[in-house]
CSV table of C-alpha atoms in Angstrom, one decimal:
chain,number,residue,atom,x,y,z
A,1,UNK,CA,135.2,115.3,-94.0
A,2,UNK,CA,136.4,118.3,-95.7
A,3,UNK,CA,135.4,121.6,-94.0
A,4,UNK,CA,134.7,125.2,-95.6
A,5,UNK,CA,134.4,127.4,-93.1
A,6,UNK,CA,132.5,130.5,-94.5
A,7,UNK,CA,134.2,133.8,-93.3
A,8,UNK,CA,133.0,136.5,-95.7
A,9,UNK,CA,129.9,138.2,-94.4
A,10,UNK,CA,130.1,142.2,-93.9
A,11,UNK,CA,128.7,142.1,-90.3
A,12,UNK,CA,127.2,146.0,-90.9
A,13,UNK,CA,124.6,145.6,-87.8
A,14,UNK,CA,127.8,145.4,-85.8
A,15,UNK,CA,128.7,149.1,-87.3
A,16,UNK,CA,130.9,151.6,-86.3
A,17,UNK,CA,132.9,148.3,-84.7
A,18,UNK,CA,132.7,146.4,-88.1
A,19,UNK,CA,133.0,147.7,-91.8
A,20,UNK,CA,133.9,146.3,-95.1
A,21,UNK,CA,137.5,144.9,-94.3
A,22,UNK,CA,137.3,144.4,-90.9
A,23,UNK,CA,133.8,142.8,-90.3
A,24,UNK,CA,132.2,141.6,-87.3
A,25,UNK,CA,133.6,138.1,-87.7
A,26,UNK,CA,137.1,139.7,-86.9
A,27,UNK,CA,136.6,141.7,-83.9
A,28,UNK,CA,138.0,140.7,-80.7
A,29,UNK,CA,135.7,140.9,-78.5
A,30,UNK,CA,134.8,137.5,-77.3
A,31,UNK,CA,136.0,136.0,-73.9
A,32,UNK,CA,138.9,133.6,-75.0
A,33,UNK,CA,140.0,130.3,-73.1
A,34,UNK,CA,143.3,132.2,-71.8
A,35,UNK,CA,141.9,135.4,-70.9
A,36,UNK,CA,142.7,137.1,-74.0
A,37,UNK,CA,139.7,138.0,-76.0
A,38,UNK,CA,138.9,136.3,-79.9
A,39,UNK,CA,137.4,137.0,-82.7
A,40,UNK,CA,134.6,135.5,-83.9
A,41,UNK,CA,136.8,133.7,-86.8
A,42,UNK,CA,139.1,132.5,-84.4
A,43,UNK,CA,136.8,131.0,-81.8
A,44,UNK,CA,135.4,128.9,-84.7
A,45,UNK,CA,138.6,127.8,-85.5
A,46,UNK,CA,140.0,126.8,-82.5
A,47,UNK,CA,136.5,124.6,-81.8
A,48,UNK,CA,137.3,122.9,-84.6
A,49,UNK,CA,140.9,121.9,-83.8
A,50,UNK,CA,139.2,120.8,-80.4
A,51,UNK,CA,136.6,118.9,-81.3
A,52,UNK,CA,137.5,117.7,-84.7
A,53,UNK,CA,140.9,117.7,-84.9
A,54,UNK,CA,141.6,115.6,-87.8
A,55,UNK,CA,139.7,117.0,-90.5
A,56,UNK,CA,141.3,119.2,-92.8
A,57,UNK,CA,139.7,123.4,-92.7
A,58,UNK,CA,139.5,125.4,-95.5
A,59,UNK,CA,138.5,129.2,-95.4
A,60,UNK,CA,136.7,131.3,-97.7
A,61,UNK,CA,136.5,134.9,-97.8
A,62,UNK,CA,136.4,138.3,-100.1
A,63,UNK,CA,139.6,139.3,-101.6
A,64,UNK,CA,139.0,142.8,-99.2
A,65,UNK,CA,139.3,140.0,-95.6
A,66,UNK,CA,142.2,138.5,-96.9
A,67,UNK,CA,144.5,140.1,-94.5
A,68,UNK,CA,142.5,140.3,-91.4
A,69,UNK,CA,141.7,136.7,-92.1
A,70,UNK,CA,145.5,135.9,-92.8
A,71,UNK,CA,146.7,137.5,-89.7
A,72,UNK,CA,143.9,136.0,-87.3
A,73,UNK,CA,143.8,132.4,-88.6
A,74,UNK,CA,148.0,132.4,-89.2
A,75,UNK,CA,149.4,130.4,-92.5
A,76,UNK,CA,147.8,126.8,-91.3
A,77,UNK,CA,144.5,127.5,-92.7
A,78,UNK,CA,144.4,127.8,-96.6
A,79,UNK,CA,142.4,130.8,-97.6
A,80,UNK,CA,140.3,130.6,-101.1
A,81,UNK,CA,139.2,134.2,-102.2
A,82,UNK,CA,136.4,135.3,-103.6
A,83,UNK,CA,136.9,138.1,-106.5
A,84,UNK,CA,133.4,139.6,-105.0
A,85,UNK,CA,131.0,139.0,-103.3
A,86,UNK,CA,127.9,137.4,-104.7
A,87,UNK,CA,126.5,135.3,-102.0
A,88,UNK,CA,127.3,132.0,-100.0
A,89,UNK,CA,126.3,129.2,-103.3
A,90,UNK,CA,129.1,130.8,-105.5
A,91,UNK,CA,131.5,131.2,-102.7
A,92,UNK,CA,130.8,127.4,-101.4
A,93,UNK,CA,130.7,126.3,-105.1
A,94,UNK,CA,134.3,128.0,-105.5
A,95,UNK,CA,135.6,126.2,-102.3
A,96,UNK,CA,134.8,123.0,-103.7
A,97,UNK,CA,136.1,123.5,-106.9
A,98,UNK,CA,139.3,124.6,-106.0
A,99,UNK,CA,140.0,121.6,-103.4
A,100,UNK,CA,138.6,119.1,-106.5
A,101,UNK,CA,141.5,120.8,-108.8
A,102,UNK,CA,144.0,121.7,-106.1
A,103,UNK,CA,143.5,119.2,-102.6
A,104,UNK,CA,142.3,116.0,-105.3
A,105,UNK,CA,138.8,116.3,-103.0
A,106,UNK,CA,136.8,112.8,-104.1
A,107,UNK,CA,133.4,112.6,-104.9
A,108,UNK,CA,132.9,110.6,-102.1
A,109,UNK,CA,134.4,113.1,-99.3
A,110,UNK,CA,131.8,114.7,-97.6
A,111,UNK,CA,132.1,118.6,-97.7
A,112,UNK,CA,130.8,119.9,-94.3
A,113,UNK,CA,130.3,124.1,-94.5
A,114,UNK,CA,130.1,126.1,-91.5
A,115,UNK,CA,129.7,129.3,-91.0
A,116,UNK,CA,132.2,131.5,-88.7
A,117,UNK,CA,130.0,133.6,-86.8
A,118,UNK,CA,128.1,131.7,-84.6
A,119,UNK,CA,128.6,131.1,-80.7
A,120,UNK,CA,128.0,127.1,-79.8
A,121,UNK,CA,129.7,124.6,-77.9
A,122,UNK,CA,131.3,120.8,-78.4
A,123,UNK,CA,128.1,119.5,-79.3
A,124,UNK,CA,127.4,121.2,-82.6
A,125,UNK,CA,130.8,119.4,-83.6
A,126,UNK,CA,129.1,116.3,-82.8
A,127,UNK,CA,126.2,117.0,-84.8
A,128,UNK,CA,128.3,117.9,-87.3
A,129,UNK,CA,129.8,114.7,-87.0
A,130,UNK,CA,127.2,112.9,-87.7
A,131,UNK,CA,125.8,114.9,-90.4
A,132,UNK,CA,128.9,114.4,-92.5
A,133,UNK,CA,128.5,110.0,-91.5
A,134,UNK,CA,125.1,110.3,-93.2
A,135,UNK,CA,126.0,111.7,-96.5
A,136,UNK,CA,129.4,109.4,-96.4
A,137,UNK,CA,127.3,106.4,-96.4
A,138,UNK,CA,124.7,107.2,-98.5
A,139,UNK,CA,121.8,107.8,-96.1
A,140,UNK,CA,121.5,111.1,-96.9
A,141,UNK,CA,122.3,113.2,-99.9
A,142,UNK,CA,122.2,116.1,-98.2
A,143,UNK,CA,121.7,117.1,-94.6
A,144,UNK,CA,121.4,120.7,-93.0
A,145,UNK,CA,121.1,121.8,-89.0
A,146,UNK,CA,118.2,122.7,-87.5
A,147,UNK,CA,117.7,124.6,-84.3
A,148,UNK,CA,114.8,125.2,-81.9
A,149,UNK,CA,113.8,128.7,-82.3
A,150,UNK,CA,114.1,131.0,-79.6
A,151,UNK,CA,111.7,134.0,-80.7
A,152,UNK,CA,109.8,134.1,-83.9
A,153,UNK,CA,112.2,136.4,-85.5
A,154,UNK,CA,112.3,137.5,-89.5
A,155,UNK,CA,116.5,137.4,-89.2
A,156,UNK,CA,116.3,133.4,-90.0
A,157,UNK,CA,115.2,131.0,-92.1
A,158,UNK,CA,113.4,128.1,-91.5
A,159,UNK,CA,113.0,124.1,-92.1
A,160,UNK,CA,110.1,122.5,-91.3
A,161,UNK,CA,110.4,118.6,-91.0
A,162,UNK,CA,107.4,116.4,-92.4
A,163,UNK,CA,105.5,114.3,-89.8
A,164,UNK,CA,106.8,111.1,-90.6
A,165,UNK,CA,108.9,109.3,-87.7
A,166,UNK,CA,112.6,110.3,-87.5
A,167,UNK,CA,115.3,108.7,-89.7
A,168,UNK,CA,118.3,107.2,-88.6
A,169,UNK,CA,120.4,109.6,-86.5
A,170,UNK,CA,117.4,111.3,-85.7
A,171,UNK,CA,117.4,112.9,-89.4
A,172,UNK,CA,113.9,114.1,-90.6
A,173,UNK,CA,112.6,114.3,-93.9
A,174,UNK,CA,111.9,118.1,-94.9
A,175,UNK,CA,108.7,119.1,-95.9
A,176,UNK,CA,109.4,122.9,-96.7
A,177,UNK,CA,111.7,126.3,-96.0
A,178,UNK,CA,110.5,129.4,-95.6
A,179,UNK,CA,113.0,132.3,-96.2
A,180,UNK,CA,113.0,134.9,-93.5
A,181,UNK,CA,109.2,135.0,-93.2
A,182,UNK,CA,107.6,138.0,-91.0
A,183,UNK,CA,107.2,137.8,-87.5
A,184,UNK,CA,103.3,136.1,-87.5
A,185,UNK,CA,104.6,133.9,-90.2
A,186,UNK,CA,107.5,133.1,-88.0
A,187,UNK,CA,105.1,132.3,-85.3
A,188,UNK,CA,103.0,129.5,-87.2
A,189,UNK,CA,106.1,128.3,-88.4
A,190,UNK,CA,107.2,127.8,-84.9
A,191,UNK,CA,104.0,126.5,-83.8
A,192,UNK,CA,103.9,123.6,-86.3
A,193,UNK,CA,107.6,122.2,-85.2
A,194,UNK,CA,110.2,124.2,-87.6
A,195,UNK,CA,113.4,124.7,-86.8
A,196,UNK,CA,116.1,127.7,-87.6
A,197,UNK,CA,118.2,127.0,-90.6
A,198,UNK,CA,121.7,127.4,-88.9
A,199,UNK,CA,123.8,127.4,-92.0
A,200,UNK,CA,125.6,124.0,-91.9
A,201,UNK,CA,125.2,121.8,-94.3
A,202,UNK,CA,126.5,118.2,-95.0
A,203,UNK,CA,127.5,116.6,-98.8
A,204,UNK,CA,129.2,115.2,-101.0
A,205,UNK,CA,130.8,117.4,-104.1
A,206,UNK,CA,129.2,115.4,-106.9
A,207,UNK,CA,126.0,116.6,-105.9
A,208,UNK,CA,126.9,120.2,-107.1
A,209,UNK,CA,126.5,119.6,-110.9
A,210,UNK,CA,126.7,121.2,-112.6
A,211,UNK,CA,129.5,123.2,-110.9
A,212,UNK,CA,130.0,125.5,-113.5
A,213,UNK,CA,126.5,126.8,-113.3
A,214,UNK,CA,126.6,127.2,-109.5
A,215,UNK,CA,130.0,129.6,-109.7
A,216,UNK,CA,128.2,132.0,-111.9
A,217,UNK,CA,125.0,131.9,-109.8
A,218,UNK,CA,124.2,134.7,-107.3
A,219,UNK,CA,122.7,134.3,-103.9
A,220,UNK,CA,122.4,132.0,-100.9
A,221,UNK,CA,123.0,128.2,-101.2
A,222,UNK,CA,120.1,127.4,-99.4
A,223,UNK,CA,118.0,129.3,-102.6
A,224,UNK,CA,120.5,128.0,-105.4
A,225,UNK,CA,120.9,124.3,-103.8
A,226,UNK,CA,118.9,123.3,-100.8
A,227,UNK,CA,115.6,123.9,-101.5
A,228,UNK,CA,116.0,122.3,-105.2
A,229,UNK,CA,117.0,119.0,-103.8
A,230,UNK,CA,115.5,116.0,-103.4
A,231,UNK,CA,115.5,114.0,-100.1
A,232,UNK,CA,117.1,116.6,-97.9
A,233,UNK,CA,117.6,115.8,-93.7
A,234,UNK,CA,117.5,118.4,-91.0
A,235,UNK,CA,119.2,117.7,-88.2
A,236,UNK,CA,118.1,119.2,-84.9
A,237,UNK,CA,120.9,120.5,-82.5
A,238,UNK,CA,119.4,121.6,-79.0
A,239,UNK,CA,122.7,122.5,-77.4
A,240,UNK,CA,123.9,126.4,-76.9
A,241,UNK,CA,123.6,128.1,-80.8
A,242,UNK,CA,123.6,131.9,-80.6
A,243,UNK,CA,123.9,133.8,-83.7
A,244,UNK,CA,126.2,136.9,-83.5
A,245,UNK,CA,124.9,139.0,-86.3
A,246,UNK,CA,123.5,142.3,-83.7
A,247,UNK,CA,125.2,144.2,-80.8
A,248,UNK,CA,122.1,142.6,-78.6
A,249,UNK,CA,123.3,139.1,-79.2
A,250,UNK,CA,126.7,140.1,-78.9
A,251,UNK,CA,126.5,141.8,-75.6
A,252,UNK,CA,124.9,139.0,-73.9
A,253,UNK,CA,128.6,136.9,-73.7
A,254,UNK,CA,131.0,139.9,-73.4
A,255,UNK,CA,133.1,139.3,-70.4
A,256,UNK,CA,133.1,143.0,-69.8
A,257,UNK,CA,130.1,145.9,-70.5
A,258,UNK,CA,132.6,148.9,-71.2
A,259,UNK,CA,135.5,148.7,-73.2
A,260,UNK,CA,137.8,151.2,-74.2
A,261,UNK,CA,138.0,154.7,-72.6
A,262,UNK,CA,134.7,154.7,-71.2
A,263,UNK,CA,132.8,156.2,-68.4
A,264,UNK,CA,129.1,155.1,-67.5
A,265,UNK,CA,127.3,156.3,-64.7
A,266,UNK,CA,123.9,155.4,-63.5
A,267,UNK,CA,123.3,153.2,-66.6
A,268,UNK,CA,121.6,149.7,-66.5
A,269,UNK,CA,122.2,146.9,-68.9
A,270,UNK,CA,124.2,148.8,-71.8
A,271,UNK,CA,126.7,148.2,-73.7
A,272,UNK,CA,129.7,151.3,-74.5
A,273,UNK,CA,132.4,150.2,-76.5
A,274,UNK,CA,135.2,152.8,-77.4
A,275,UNK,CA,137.7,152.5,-80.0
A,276,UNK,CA,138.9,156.1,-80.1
A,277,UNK,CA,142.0,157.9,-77.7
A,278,UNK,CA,139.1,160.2,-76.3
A,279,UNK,CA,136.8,159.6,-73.1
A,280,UNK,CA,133.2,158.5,-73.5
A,281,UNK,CA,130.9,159.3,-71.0
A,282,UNK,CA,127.3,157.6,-70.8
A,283,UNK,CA,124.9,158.5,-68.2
A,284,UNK,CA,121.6,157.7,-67.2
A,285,UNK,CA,121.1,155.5,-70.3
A,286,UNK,CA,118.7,152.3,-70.4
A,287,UNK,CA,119.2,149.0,-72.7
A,288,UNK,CA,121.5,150.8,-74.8
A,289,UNK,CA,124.4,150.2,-77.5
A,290,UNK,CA,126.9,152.6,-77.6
A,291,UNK,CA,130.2,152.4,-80.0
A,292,UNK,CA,132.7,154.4,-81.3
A,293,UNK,CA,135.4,153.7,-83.8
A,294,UNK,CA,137.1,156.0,-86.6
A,295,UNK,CA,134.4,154.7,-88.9
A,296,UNK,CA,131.5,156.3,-86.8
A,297,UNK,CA,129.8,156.8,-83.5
A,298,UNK,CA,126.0,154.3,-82.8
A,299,UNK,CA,123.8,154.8,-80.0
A,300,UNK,CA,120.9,152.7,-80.4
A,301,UNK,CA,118.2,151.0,-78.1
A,302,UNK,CA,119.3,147.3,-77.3
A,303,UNK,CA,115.6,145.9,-78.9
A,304,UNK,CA,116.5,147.6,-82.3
A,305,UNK,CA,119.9,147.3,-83.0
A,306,UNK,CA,119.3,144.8,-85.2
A,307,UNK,CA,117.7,146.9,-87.6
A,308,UNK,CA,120.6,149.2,-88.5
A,309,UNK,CA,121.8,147.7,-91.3
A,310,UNK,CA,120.2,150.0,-94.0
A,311,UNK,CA,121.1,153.1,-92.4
A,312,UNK,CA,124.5,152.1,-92.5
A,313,UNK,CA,124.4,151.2,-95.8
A,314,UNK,CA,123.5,154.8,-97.0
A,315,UNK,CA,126.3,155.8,-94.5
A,316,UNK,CA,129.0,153.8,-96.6
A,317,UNK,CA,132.3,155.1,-96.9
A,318,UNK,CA,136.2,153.8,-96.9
A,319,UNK,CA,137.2,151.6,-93.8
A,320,UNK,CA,138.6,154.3,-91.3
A,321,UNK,CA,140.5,150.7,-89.3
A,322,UNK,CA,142.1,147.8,-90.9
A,323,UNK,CA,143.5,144.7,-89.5
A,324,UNK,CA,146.2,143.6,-92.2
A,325,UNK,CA,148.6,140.5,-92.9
A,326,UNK,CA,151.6,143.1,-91.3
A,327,UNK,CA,149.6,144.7,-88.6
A,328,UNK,CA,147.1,147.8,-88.5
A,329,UNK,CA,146.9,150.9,-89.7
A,330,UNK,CA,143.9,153.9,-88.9
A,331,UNK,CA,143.0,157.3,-90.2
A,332,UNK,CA,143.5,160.1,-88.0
A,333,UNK,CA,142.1,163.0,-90.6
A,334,UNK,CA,140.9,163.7,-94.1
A,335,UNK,CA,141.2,166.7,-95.6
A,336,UNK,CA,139.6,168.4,-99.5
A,337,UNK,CA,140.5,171.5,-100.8
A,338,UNK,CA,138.6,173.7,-103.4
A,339,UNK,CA,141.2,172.8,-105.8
A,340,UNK,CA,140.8,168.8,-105.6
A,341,UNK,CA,143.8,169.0,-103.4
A,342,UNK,CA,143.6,166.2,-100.6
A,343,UNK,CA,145.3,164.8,-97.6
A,344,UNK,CA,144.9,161.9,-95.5
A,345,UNK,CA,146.2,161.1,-92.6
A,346,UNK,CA,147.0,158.0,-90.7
A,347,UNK,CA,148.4,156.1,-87.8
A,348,UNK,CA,150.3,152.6,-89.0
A,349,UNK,CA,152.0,149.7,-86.9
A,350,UNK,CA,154.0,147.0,-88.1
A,351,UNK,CA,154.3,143.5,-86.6
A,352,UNK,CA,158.0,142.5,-85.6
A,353,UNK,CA,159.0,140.7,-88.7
A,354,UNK,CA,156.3,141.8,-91.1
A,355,UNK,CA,157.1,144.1,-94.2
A,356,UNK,CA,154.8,146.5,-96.1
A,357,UNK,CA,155.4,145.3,-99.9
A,358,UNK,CA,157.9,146.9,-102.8
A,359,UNK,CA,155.4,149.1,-103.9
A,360,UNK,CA,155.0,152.6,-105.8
A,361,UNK,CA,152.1,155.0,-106.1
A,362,UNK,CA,151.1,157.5,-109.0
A,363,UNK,CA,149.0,159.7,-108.0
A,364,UNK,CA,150.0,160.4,-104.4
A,365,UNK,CA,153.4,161.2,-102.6
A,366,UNK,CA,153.4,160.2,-98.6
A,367,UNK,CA,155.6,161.8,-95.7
A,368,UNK,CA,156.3,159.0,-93.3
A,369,UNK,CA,157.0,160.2,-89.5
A,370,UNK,CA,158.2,156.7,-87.5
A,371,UNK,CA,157.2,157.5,-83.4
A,372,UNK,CA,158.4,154.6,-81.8
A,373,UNK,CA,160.4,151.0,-82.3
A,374,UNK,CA,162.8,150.3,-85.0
A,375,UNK,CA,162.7,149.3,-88.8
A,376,UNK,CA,164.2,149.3,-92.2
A,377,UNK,CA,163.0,151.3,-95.2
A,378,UNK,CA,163.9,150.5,-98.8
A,379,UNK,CA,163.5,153.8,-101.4
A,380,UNK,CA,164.4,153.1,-104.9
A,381,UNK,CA,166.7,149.9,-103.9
A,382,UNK,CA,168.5,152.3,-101.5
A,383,UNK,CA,168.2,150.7,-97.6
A,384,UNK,CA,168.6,151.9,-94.3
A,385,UNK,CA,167.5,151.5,-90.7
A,386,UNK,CA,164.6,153.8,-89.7
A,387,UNK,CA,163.2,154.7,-85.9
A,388,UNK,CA,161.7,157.2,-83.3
A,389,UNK,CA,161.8,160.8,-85.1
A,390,UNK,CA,163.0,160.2,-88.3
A,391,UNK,CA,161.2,161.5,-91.1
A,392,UNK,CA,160.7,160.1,-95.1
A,393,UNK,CA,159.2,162.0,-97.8
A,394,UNK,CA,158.6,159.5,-100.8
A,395,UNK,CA,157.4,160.9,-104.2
A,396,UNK,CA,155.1,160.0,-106.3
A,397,UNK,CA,156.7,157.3,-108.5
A,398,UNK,CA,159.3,156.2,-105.8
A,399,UNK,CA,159.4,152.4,-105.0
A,400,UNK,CA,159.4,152.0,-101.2
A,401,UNK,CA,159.3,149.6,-98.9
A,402,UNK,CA,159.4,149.1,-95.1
A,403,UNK,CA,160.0,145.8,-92.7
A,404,UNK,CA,159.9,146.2,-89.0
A,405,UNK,CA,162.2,144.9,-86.3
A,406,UNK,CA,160.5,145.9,-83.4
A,407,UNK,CA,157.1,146.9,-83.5
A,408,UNK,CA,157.1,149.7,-85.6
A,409,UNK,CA,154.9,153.1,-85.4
A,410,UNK,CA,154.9,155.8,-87.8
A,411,UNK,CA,152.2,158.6,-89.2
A,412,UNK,CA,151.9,158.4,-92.9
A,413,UNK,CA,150.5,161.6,-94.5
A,414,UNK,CA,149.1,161.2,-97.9
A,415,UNK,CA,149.0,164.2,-100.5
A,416,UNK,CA,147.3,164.1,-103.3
A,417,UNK,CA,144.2,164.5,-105.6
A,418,UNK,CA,143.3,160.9,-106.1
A,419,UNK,CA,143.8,159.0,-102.5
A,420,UNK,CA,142.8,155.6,-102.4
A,421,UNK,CA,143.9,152.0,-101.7
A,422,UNK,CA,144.2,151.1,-104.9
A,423,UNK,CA,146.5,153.6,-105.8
A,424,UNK,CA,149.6,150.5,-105.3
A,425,UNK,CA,151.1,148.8,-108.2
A,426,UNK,CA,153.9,146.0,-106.1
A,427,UNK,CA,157.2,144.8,-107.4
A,428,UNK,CA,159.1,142.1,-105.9
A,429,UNK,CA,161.9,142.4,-103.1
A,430,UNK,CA,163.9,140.3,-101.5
A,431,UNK,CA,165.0,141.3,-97.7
């Protein structure tokens, strides 16, 4: 089997933690098998190099996860990117495209999609397993995952099997989907047998034709695909599945309660993460989420957090925290001025080894101030080491780069009237 593992969703009921760039999928905040903690992305990963370890992984993501995906999944996973974001049947319909044209991906391959953020164990690989056997034979045309529901909850979908006996493998026939029905709908639903749609799904690629039609389309792939094909299997999978899409599920397998520069006192089952350099006190709080990150500050009641989403989305704004290919980089301060004058200020590190590109701005000029390790900076072709307490001041127009040889600190100050990312135009340069 060939495997897309599905990496782009914007995780915004995991905000201030999670925003555009750095979703929840990359946040490291799982309990890893070493004692350091994982991301949601890389636990995935590493489950499929344990359980299948044969079976070649490709990842798909938007073009604005490309480095945090880059630097947490390293150069052995390809990466296809999606120009925007329109949904999970274009972005799966681009992935197997691309490995027709690019990998020579046969017809008769079976294409197994995961998605990233979900918590399970080694038998969801098994089931996967044996999903991808029954489309490679021809049993099945296409087969999806199914999963006893826990609560009747309006987060899911749903796949109710027909009430015919069960297929080879323990496949049933599906008799309908409902699409994130209410919570009474839910609760019929549940009654009469259906399972949770989990978001697998099991093919082969010559049943997306016409594949030019599905690249343009908008939405999920259960919409666009699932529910318009004929003779469709759910699989059931009763082992551990737990969906990582609120702070409620989330805190249930932290390995610790409060992280960051947090103080709790007299509190009972809440959660405090802290992301900033000052202290957090929570006291006397009940079933509660607490967060903090440049991007914001939630507190929120355990039982609702899930509901969030739409608030943040009126709260939208630039990514305060980025994870990128060379390390990571935060804003310290903002600043507008009657006159359109800005400034913007932020704190950057550099992995040893890694390099920010060739790269020239036009409507900014930055003022670099390096605080600690060692580095080289190129301006206008000129080079020359860099470290603790020296300061650069690169116009606007200048070409600059910068590679680290240690891990590299510095405070970038930005001045301006039109500060944004994609003030950058890149020219090559060879270190």
């Amino acid at each position: 089997m060939h495997i897309i593992l599905l990496c782009g969703g914007p995780g915004r009921r995991l905000w201030p933690v999670s925003n555009g760039t750095r979703a929840k999928q990359y946040l490291k905040l799982l309990p890893g098998p070493d004692g350091v903690a994982e991301s949601m992305v890389q636990r995935m990963a590493r489950q499929i190099r344990e359980n299948l370890p044969d079976q070649p992984v490709t990842a798909v993501a938007p073009a604005a996860q490309l480095d945090a995906l880059r630097a947490q999944l390293g150069p052995q996973v390809p990466i296809i990117i999606e120009q925007e974001r329109r949904g999970t049947c274009p972005a799966i319909a681009l992935a197997v495209a691309t490995l027709m044209e690019q990998k020579r991906l046969r017809d008769d391959e079976p294409v197994v999609v995961i998605p990233c953020d979900t918590y399970t164990d080694a038998g969801y690989f098994r089931v996967i397993s044996r999903m991808a056997e029954l489309v490679a034979d021809g049993s099945v045309p296409l087969a999806l995952m199914g999963v006893p529901p826990a609560e009747p909850s309006d987060r899911y979908g749903y796949v109710l099997a027909s009430e015919c006996a069960e297929e080879s493998g323990g496949a049933l026939p599906v008799a309908r989907f409902a699409e994130k029905p209410s919570p009474v709908d839910a609760a019929r639903l549940i009654a009469d047998g259906a399972f949770w749609n989990a978001g697998v799904f099991a093919f082969l690629p010559g049943m997306l034709s016409p594949l030019s039609a599905l690249l343009t389309a908008a939405g999920s792939f259960d919409r666009n695909v699932v529910e318009r094909s004929s003779g469709t299997r759910v699989i059931p999978y009763e082992g551990l599945w737990q969906d990582l899409g609120t702070w409620q599920n989330l805190s249930h397998l932290l390995s610790h309660q409060a992280v960051g520069n947090t103080h709790t006192e007299d509190c009972r089952n809440c959660t405090v993460i802290n992301e900033l350099n000052i202290p957090l006190l929570v006291h006397g709080a009940r079933s509660m989420i607490v967060a903090a990150s440049p991007d914001g500050i939630l507190v929120a009641d355990k039982a609702v957090s899930g509901s969030i989403k739409d608030e943040v989305d009126r709260l939208a704004a630039r990514p305060m925290y980025e994870e990128r290919r060379w390390g990571v980089y935060k804003v310290v301060d903002t600043a507008e001025f009657a006159d359109g004058f800005s400034a913007l200020t932020k704190q950057l590190t550099l992995n040893p080894g890694c390099s920010i590109s060739y790269q020239r701005h036009t409507h900014r000029e930055e003022v670099w101030t390096f605080i600690d390790g060692s580095g080289e900076i190129v301006i206008d072709g000129e080079r020359r080491p860099v470290g603790r307490g020296d300061v650069i001041r690169i116009p606007r127009g200048v070409k600059h780069a910068l590679r680290a040889l240690t891990p590299l600190t510095f405070i970038e100050v930005q001045t301006g009237s039109h500060l944004v990312e994609e003030d950058i135009e890149r020219f090559d340069f060879d270190w």
